[in-house]
Coordinates of N, CA, C and O in Angstrom, one line a residue:
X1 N 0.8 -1.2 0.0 CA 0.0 0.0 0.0 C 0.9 1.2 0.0 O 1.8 1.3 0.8
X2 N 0.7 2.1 -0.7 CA 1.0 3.2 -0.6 C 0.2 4.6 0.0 O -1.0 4.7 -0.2
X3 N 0.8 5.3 0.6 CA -0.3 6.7 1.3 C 1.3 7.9 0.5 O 2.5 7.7 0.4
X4 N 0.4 8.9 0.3 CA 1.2 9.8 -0.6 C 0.5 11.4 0.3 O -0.7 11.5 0.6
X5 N 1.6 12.5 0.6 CA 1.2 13.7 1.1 C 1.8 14.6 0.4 O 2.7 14.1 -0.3
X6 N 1.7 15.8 0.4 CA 2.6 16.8 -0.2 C 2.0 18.4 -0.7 O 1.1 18.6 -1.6
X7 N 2.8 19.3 0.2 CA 2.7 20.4 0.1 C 3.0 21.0 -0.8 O 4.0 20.4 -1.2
X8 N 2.9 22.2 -1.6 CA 0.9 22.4 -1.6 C 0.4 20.9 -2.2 O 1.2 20.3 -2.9
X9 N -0.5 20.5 -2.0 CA -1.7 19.9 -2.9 C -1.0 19.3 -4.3 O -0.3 20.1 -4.9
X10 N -1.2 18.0 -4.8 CA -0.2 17.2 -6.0 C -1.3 16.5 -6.9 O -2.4 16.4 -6.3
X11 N -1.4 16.2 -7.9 CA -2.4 14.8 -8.9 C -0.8 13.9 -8.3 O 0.3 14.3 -8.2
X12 N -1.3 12.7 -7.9 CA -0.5 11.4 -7.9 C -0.4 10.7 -9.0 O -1.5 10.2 -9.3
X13 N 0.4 10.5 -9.6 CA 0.5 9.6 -10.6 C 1.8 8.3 -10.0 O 2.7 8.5 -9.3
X14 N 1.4 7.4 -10.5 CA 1.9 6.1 -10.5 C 2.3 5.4 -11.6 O 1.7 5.1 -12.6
X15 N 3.9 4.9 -11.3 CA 3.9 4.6 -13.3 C 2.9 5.2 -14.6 O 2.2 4.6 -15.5
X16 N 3.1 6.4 -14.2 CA 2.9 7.2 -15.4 C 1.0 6.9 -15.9 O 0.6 7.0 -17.1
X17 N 0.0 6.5 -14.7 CA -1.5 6.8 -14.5 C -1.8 7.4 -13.1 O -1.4 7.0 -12.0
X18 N -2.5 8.2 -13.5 CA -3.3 9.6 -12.7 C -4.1 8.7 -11.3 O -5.0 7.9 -11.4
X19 N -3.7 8.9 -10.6 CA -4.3 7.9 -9.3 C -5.8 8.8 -8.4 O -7.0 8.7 -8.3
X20 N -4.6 9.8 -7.8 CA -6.0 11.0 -7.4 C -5.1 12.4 -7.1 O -4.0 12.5 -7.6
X21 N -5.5 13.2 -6.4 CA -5.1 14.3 -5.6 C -4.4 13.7 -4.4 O -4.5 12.5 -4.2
X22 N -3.5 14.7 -3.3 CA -3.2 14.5 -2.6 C -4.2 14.9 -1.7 O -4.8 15.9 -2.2
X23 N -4.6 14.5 -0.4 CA -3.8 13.1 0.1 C -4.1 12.2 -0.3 O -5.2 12.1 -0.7
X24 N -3.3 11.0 -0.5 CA -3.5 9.7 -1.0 C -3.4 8.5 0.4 O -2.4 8.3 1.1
X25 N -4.2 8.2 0.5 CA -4.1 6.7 1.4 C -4.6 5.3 1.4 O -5.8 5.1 1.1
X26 N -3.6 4.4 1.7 CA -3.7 3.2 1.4 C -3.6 2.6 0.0 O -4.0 1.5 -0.2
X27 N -3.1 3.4 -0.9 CA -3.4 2.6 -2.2 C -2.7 1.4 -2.3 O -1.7 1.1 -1.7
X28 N -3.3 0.6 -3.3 CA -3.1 -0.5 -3.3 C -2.3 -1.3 -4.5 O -2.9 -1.7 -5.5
X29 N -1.4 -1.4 -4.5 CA -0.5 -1.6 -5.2 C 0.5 -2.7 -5.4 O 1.0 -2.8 -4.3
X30 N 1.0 -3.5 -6.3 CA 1.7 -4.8 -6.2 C 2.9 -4.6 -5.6 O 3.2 -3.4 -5.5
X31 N 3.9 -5.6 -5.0 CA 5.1 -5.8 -4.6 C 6.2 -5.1 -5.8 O 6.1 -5.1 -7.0
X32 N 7.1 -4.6 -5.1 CA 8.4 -4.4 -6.1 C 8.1 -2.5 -6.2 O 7.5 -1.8 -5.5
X33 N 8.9 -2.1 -7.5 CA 9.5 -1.3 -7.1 C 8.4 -0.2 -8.2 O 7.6 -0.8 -9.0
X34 N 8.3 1.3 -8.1 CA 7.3 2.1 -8.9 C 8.0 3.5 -8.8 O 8.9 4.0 -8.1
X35 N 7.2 4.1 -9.9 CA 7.9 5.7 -10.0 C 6.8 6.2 -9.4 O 5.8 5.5 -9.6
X36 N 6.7 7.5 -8.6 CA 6.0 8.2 -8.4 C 6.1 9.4 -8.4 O 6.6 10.0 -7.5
X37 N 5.4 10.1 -9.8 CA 5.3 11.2 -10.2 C 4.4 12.3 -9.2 O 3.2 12.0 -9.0
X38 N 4.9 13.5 -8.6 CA 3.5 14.6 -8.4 C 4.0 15.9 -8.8 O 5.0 16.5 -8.7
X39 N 2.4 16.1 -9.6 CA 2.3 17.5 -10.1 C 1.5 18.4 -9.7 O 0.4 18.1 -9.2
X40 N 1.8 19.3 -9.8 CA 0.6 20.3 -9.4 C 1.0 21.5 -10.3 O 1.8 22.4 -10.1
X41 N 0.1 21.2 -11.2 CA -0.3 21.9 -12.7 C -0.2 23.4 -12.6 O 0.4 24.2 -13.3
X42 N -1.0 23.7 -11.2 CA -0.9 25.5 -11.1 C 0.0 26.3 -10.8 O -0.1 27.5 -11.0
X43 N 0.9 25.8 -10.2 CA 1.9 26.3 -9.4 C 3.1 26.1 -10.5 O 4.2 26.7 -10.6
X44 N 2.7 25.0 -11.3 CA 4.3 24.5 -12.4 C 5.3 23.6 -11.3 O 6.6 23.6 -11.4
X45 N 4.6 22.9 -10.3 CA 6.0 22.1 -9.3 C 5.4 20.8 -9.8 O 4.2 20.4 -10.2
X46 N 6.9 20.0 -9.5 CA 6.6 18.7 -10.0 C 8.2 18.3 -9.0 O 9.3 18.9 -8.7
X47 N 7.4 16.8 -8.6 CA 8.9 15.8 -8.5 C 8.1 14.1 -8.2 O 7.1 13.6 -7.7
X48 N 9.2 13.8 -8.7 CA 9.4 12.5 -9.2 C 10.3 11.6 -8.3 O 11.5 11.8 -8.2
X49 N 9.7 10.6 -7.8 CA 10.6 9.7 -6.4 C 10.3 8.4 -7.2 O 9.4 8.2 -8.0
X50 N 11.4 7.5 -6.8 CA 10.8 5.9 -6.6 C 10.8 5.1 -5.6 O 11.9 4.8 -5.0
X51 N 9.4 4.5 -5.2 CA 9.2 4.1 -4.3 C 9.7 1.8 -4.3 O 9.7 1.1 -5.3
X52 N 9.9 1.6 -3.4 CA 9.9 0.0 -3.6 C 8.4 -0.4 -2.4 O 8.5 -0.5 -1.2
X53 N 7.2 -0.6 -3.1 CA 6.6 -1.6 -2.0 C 6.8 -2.8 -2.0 O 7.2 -3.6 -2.9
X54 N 6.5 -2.9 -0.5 CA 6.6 -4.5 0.2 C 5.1 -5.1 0.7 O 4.2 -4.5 1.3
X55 N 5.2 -6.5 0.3 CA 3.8 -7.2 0.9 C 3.8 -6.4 2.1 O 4.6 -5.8 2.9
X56 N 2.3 -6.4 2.0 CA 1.2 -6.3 4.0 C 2.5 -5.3 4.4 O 3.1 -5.5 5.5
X57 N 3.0 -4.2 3.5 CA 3.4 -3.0 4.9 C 3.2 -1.9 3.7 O 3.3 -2.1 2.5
X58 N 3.0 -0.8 4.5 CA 2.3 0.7 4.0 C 4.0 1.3 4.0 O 4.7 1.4 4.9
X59 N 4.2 1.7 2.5 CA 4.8 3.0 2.2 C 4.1 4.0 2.6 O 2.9 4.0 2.2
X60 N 4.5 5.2 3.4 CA 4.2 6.6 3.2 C 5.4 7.6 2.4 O 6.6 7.4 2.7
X61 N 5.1 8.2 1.8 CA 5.6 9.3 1.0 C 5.2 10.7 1.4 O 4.1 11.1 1.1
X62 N 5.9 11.5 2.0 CA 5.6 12.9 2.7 C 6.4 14.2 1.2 O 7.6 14.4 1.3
X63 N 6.0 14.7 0.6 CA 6.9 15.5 -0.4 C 7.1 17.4 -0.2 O 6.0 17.8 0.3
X64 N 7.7 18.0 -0.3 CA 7.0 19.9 0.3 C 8.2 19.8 -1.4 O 9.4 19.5 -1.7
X65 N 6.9 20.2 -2.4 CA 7.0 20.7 -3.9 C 7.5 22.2 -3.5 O 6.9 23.1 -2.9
X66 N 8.9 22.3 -4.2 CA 9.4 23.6 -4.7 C 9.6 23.8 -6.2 O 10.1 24.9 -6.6

């Protein structure tokens, strides 16, 4: 599972599909390793992490877009 936060406010994308807005929690997601894109269109901020999930345990992702 992934939970995704980040200041200001982001679209989540996940290997390159639109998941939701921030905040994001619990998503659900296979083992192994993923890019995670956040944008936020109005402001022009973007960054890009890669995450590794693991079976039955929650990634969080905390981000502050400059």
């Amino acid at each position: 599972r992934l939970s995704v936060n980040s200041e200001p406010w982001s679209d989540v994308y996940v290997d390159g599909k639109l998941i939701q807005s921030t905040p994001l929690v619990g998503h659900q997601l296979p083992a192994g390793p993923h890019r995670v894109l956040l944008l936020n269109p109005k402001r022009h901020l973007r960054s890009e992490r890669r995450v590794t999930i693991e079976p039955d345990r929650e990634t969080q992702l905390s981000v502050e877009l400059k």
